[in-house]
């Protein structure tokens, strides 16, 4: 899965179908939110010329899983998991959760990678310097959006460009916790290798030709 952040180009593509004066653009930045409570729902209702009073929030269905931050345990565990998984599997590209990787400009790779560590998806984390590089790279497109859609002559789309987040400190695992995570990573790596072998067998000669080998691999796990 690839995700492009060239939103100016996307808006221009939309303009080929919908007139510009009928396109509503909003910046996903808390200080620029509109509406009664200045949250995402208030912004959406504001665009529709509706207020929070026009809906009965008691009847609303909220998502079962909220977009919450990950704990030090989860992130530290994912890092340890990756190290052990990579050691066993020997394939850097197969790491299940990548942290602090260089940005592939124009197309950000690994967005949506599944993490077997915490059983959730859509994981991609940027270090502070990566976030700064990301904003810098798309600065020209963002400035065009600011000028053409918000009438900001200075080209300032985001106001909170300073990412002064607190320094992240890893979780210190006990020996038992480290042992469990490593066992888990080894098990997932073995399963991944088995699946790759099965796929290779099928591509080379079909399941029937390699039936004994396939049976042995399956019995192993």
mmCIF file of C-alpha atoms in Angstrom:
data_model
loop_
_atom_site.group_PDB
_atom_site.id
_atom_site.type_symbol
_atom_site.label_atom_id
_atom_site.label_comp_id
_atom_site.label_asym_id
_atom_site.label_seq_id
_atom_site.Cartn_x
_atom_site.Cartn_y
_atom_site.Cartn_z
ATOM 1 C CA UNK A 1 0.000 0.000 0.000
ATOM 2 C CA UNK A 2 1.299 3.454 -0.894
ATOM 3 C CA UNK A 3 0.083 6.811 0.247
ATOM 4 C CA UNK A 4 0.836 10.089 -1.507
ATOM 5 C CA UNK A 5 0.800 13.392 0.363
ATOM 6 C CA UNK A 6 0.728 15.623 -2.721
ATOM 7 C CA UNK A 7 -2.656 17.041 -1.755
ATOM 8 C CA UNK A 8 -2.359 20.026 -4.068
ATOM 9 C CA UNK A 9 -2.174 17.702 -7.078
ATOM 10 C CA UNK A 10 -5.140 15.751 -5.719
ATOM 11 C CA UNK A 11 -7.194 18.920 -5.387
ATOM 12 C CA UNK A 12 -6.372 19.902 -8.956
ATOM 13 C CA UNK A 13 -7.526 16.471 -10.107
ATOM 14 C CA UNK A 14 -10.811 16.931 -8.240
ATOM 15 C CA UNK A 15 -11.235 20.328 -9.904
ATOM 16 C CA UNK A 16 -11.425 18.543 -13.249
ATOM 17 C CA UNK A 17 -14.731 17.094 -12.035
ATOM 18 C CA UNK A 18 -16.065 19.550 -9.450
ATOM 19 C CA UNK A 19 -15.840 23.352 -9.758
ATOM 20 C CA UNK A 20 -13.362 24.926 -7.357
ATOM 21 C CA UNK A 21 -16.037 27.086 -5.735
ATOM 22 C CA UNK A 22 -17.857 23.917 -4.656
ATOM 23 C CA UNK A 23 -14.829 22.314 -3.028
ATOM 24 C CA UNK A 24 -14.391 22.780 0.721
ATOM 25 C CA UNK A 25 -10.869 22.328 2.050
ATOM 26 C CA UNK A 26 -10.046 22.093 5.740
ATOM 27 C CA UNK A 27 -6.698 21.740 7.496
ATOM 28 C CA UNK A 28 -6.349 18.863 9.936
ATOM 29 C CA UNK A 29 -4.731 20.875 12.706
ATOM 30 C CA UNK A 30 -6.427 21.382 16.044
ATOM 31 C CA UNK A 31 -5.914 25.125 16.262
ATOM 32 C CA UNK A 32 -7.614 25.495 12.857
ATOM 33 C CA UNK A 33 -10.655 23.379 13.699
ATOM 34 C CA UNK A 34 -14.003 25.161 13.504
ATOM 35 C CA UNK A 35 -17.347 24.629 15.162
ATOM 36 C CA UNK A 36 -18.611 24.577 18.719
ATOM 37 C CA UNK A 37 -16.123 22.137 20.212
ATOM 38 C CA UNK A 38 -13.338 22.545 17.668
ATOM 39 C CA UNK A 39 -13.027 18.850 16.943
ATOM 40 C CA UNK A 40 -13.345 16.797 13.739
ATOM 41 C CA UNK A 41 -17.104 16.291 14.114
ATOM 42 C CA UNK A 42 -17.678 20.006 14.703
ATOM 43 C CA UNK A 43 -15.660 20.845 11.577
ATOM 44 C CA UNK A 44 -17.698 18.398 9.499
ATOM 45 C CA UNK A 45 -20.978 19.850 10.758
ATOM 46 C CA UNK A 46 -19.676 23.386 10.233
ATOM 47 C CA UNK A 47 -18.974 22.629 6.572
ATOM 48 C CA UNK A 48 -22.558 21.375 6.253
ATOM 49 C CA UNK A 49 -23.805 24.579 7.928
ATOM 50 C CA UNK A 50 -24.973 22.540 10.901
ATOM 51 C CA UNK A 51 -24.229 22.849 14.598
ATOM 52 C CA UNK A 52 -23.700 20.284 17.329
ATOM 53 C CA UNK A 53 -27.171 21.138 18.619
ATOM 54 C CA UNK A 54 -28.684 19.775 15.395
ATOM 55 C CA UNK A 55 -27.764 16.181 16.280
ATOM 56 C CA UNK A 56 -28.577 13.965 19.227
ATOM 57 C CA UNK A 57 -25.189 12.699 20.366
ATOM 58 C CA UNK A 58 -26.802 10.037 22.539
ATOM 59 C CA UNK A 59 -27.930 8.307 19.344
ATOM 60 C CA UNK A 60 -24.506 8.433 17.717
ATOM 61 C CA UNK A 61 -22.499 5.274 17.102
ATOM 62 C CA UNK A 62 -18.858 5.863 17.927
ATOM 63 C CA UNK A 63 -16.090 3.636 16.523
ATOM 64 C CA UNK A 64 -15.254 0.603 18.606
ATOM 65 C CA UNK A 65 -11.561 1.408 18.467
ATOM 66 C CA UNK A 66 -10.460 4.974 19.130
ATOM 67 C CA UNK A 67 -7.318 6.538 17.673
ATOM 68 C CA UNK A 68 -5.261 6.431 20.836
ATOM 69 C CA UNK A 69 -1.540 6.799 21.340
ATOM 70 C CA UNK A 70 0.512 3.667 21.852
ATOM 71 C CA UNK A 71 2.079 2.967 25.188
ATOM 72 C CA UNK A 72 5.815 2.773 25.841
ATOM 73 C CA UNK A 73 5.325 -0.960 26.289
ATOM 74 C CA UNK A 74 3.728 -1.404 22.844
ATOM 75 C CA UNK A 75 6.345 0.587 20.946
ATOM 76 C CA UNK A 76 9.285 -0.869 22.869
ATOM 77 C CA UNK A 77 7.870 -4.336 22.393
ATOM 78 C CA UNK A 78 7.488 -3.756 18.659
ATOM 79 C CA UNK A 79 11.117 -2.672 18.382
ATOM 80 C CA UNK A 80 12.342 -5.726 20.274
ATOM 81 C CA UNK A 81 10.008 -7.914 18.224
ATOM 82 C CA UNK A 82 11.467 -6.519 14.992
ATOM 83 C CA UNK A 83 15.062 -7.106 16.030
ATOM 84 C CA UNK A 84 14.393 -10.741 16.888
ATOM 85 C CA UNK A 85 12.144 -11.294 13.855
ATOM 86 C CA UNK A 86 14.809 -9.883 11.532
ATOM 87 C CA UNK A 87 17.535 -11.975 13.159
ATOM 88 C CA UNK A 88 15.509 -15.132 12.641
ATOM 89 C CA UNK A 89 13.970 -14.328 9.270
ATOM 90 C CA UNK A 90 16.920 -12.497 7.758
ATOM 91 C CA UNK A 91 14.793 -10.170 5.648
ATOM 92 C CA UNK A 92 14.692 -6.505 6.592
ATOM 93 C CA UNK A 93 11.740 -5.851 4.258
ATOM 94 C CA UNK A 94 9.656 -8.395 6.176
ATOM 95 C CA UNK A 95 9.861 -6.539 9.473
ATOM 96 C CA UNK A 96 6.324 -6.145 10.685
ATOM 97 C CA UNK A 97 6.523 -2.699 12.230
ATOM 98 C CA UNK A 98 9.064 -0.159 11.029
ATOM 99 C CA UNK A 99 10.144 2.750 13.169
ATOM 100 C CA UNK A 100 12.501 5.587 12.276
ATOM 101 C CA UNK A 101 12.916 4.536 8.650
ATOM 102 C CA UNK A 102 14.021 7.076 6.032
ATOM 103 C CA UNK A 103 11.124 8.610 4.150
ATOM 104 C CA UNK A 104 10.628 7.569 0.535
ATOM 105 C CA UNK A 105 9.573 10.948 -0.823
ATOM 106 C CA UNK A 106 6.466 11.305 -3.027
ATOM 107 C CA UNK A 107 5.309 7.838 -2.028
ATOM 108 C CA UNK A 108 5.498 6.876 1.628
ATOM 109 C CA UNK A 109 6.048 3.127 1.808
ATOM 110 C CA UNK A 110 4.950 0.836 4.621
ATOM 111 C CA UNK A 111 1.815 2.809 5.453
ATOM 112 C CA UNK A 112 -0.707 0.180 6.411
ATOM 113 C CA UNK A 113 1.792 -2.509 7.384
ATOM 114 C CA UNK A 114 0.254 -5.024 9.738
ATOM 115 C CA UNK A 115 1.791 -5.468 13.148
ATOM 116 C CA UNK A 116 1.569 -8.923 14.675
ATOM 117 C CA UNK A 117 2.840 -7.473 17.935
ATOM 118 C CA UNK A 118 -0.314 -5.678 19.017
ATOM 119 C CA UNK A 119 -2.719 -7.118 16.438
ATOM 120 C CA UNK A 120 -3.668 -3.779 14.904
ATOM 121 C CA UNK A 121 -3.020 -2.377 11.457
ATOM 122 C CA UNK A 122 -2.108 0.880 9.679
ATOM 123 C CA UNK A 123 1.139 1.417 11.539
ATOM 124 C CA UNK A 124 3.782 3.880 10.468
ATOM 125 C CA UNK A 125 5.717 6.098 12.813
ATOM 126 C CA UNK A 126 7.904 9.077 11.976
ATOM 127 C CA UNK A 127 10.768 10.328 14.081
ATOM 128 C CA UNK A 128 10.781 14.079 14.785
ATOM 129 C CA UNK A 129 13.413 14.763 12.115
ATOM 130 C CA UNK A 130 11.402 12.729 9.600
ATOM 131 C CA UNK A 131 8.271 14.729 10.334
ATOM 132 C CA UNK A 132 10.235 17.930 9.757
ATOM 133 C CA UNK A 133 11.584 16.602 6.459
ATOM 134 C CA UNK A 134 8.087 15.569 5.436
ATOM 135 C CA UNK A 135 6.701 19.079 5.953
ATOM 136 C CA UNK A 136 9.691 20.601 4.196
ATOM 137 C CA UNK A 137 9.340 18.334 1.182
ATOM 138 C CA UNK A 138 5.652 19.140 0.674
ATOM 139 C CA UNK A 139 6.021 22.808 1.603
ATOM 140 C CA UNK A 140 5.570 24.063 -1.971
ATOM 141 C CA UNK A 141 2.326 22.143 -2.527
ATOM 142 C CA UNK A 142 1.011 23.125 0.891
ATOM 143 C CA UNK A 143 1.830 26.771 0.195
ATOM 144 C CA UNK A 144 -0.163 26.600 -3.048
ATOM 145 C CA UNK A 145 -3.146 25.219 -1.130
ATOM 146 C CA UNK A 146 -2.845 28.014 1.441
ATOM 147 C CA UNK A 147 -2.783 30.705 -1.243
ATOM 148 C CA UNK A 148 -5.414 29.318 -3.601
ATOM 149 C CA UNK A 149 -7.924 27.829 -1.152
ATOM 150 C CA UNK A 150 -7.446 29.953 1.979
ATOM 151 C CA UNK A 151 -6.306 33.269 0.454
ATOM 152 C CA UNK A 152 -3.183 33.289 2.616
ATOM 153 C CA UNK A 153 -0.604 35.339 0.770
ATOM 154 C CA UNK A 154 2.171 34.117 3.058
ATOM 155 C CA UNK A 155 1.561 30.506 1.952
ATOM 156 C CA UNK A 156 1.308 29.264 5.540
ATOM 157 C CA UNK A 157 -0.944 26.178 5.644
ATOM 158 C CA UNK A 158 0.109 24.674 8.984
ATOM 159 C CA UNK A 159 0.849 26.829 11.999
ATOM 160 C CA UNK A 160 2.174 24.148 14.328
ATOM 161 C CA UNK A 161 5.246 23.156 12.340
ATOM 162 C CA UNK A 162 7.418 22.945 15.434
ATOM 163 C CA UNK A 163 7.351 19.350 16.668
ATOM 164 C CA UNK A 164 8.520 19.827 20.218
ATOM 165 C CA UNK A 165 7.417 16.453 21.491
ATOM 166 C CA UNK A 166 8.883 15.073 24.700
ATOM 167 C CA UNK A 167 11.828 12.727 24.292
ATOM 168 C CA UNK A 168 10.595 9.171 24.027
ATOM 169 C CA UNK A 169 11.984 6.768 26.591
ATOM 170 C CA UNK A 170 11.826 3.011 25.949
ATOM 171 C CA UNK A 171 10.120 0.617 28.312
ATOM 172 C CA UNK A 172 12.536 -1.541 30.310
ATOM 173 C CA UNK A 173 11.424 -5.158 30.020
ATOM 174 C CA UNK A 174 11.996 -7.817 32.615
ATOM 175 C CA UNK A 175 13.916 -10.915 31.531
ATOM 176 C CA UNK A 176 10.674 -12.891 31.401
ATOM 177 C CA UNK A 177 8.977 -10.262 29.218
ATOM 178 C CA UNK A 178 11.953 -10.189 26.840
ATOM 179 C CA UNK A 179 11.941 -13.961 26.607
ATOM 180 C CA UNK A 180 8.221 -14.075 25.743
ATOM 181 C CA UNK A 181 8.512 -11.381 23.051
ATOM 182 C CA UNK A 182 11.519 -13.126 21.494
ATOM 183 C CA UNK A 183 9.703 -16.468 21.455
ATOM 184 C CA UNK A 184 6.740 -14.787 19.805
ATOM 185 C CA UNK A 185 8.942 -13.140 17.158
ATOM 186 C CA UNK A 186 10.702 -16.425 16.418
ATOM 187 C CA UNK A 187 7.391 -18.207 16.015
ATOM 188 C CA UNK A 188 6.034 -15.576 13.604
ATOM 189 C CA UNK A 189 9.306 -15.649 11.633
ATOM 190 C CA UNK A 190 9.074 -19.429 11.283
ATOM 191 C CA UNK A 191 5.488 -19.180 10.075
ATOM 192 C CA UNK A 192 6.484 -16.481 7.570
ATOM 193 C CA UNK A 193 9.293 -18.661 6.236
ATOM 194 C CA UNK A 194 6.921 -21.611 5.928
ATOM 195 C CA UNK A 195 4.376 -19.552 3.998
ATOM 196 C CA UNK A 196 7.099 -18.281 1.657
ATOM 197 C CA UNK A 197 8.294 -21.843 1.075
ATOM 198 C CA UNK A 198 4.749 -22.975 0.305
ATOM 199 C CA UNK A 199 4.323 -20.161 -2.188
ATOM 200 C CA UNK A 200 7.661 -20.990 -3.796
ATOM 201 C CA UNK A 201 6.720 -24.660 -4.113
ATOM 202 C CA UNK A 202 3.401 -23.838 -5.733
ATOM 203 C CA UNK A 203 5.016 -21.450 -8.202
ATOM 204 C CA UNK A 204 7.743 -23.903 -9.218
ATOM 205 C CA UNK A 205 5.878 -27.139 -9.629
ATOM 206 C CA UNK A 206 2.499 -27.212 -8.000
ATOM 207 C CA UNK A 207 1.316 -28.652 -4.716
ATOM 208 C CA UNK A 208 1.172 -32.277 -5.920
ATOM 209 C CA UNK A 209 4.859 -32.388 -6.901
ATOM 210 C CA UNK A 210 5.986 -31.114 -3.501
ATOM 211 C CA UNK A 211 3.292 -32.774 -1.398
ATOM 212 C CA UNK A 212 5.717 -34.586 0.940
ATOM 213 C CA UNK A 213 7.728 -31.445 1.589
ATOM 214 C CA UNK A 214 4.602 -29.405 2.162
ATOM 215 C CA UNK A 215 3.229 -31.986 4.590
ATOM 216 C CA UNK A 216 6.493 -31.971 6.545
ATOM 217 C CA UNK A 217 6.466 -28.185 6.780
ATOM 218 C CA UNK A 218 2.875 -28.094 7.978
ATOM 219 C CA UNK A 219 3.461 -30.815 10.586
ATOM 220 C CA UNK A 220 6.481 -28.881 11.842
ATOM 221 C CA UNK A 221 4.228 -25.995 12.911
#
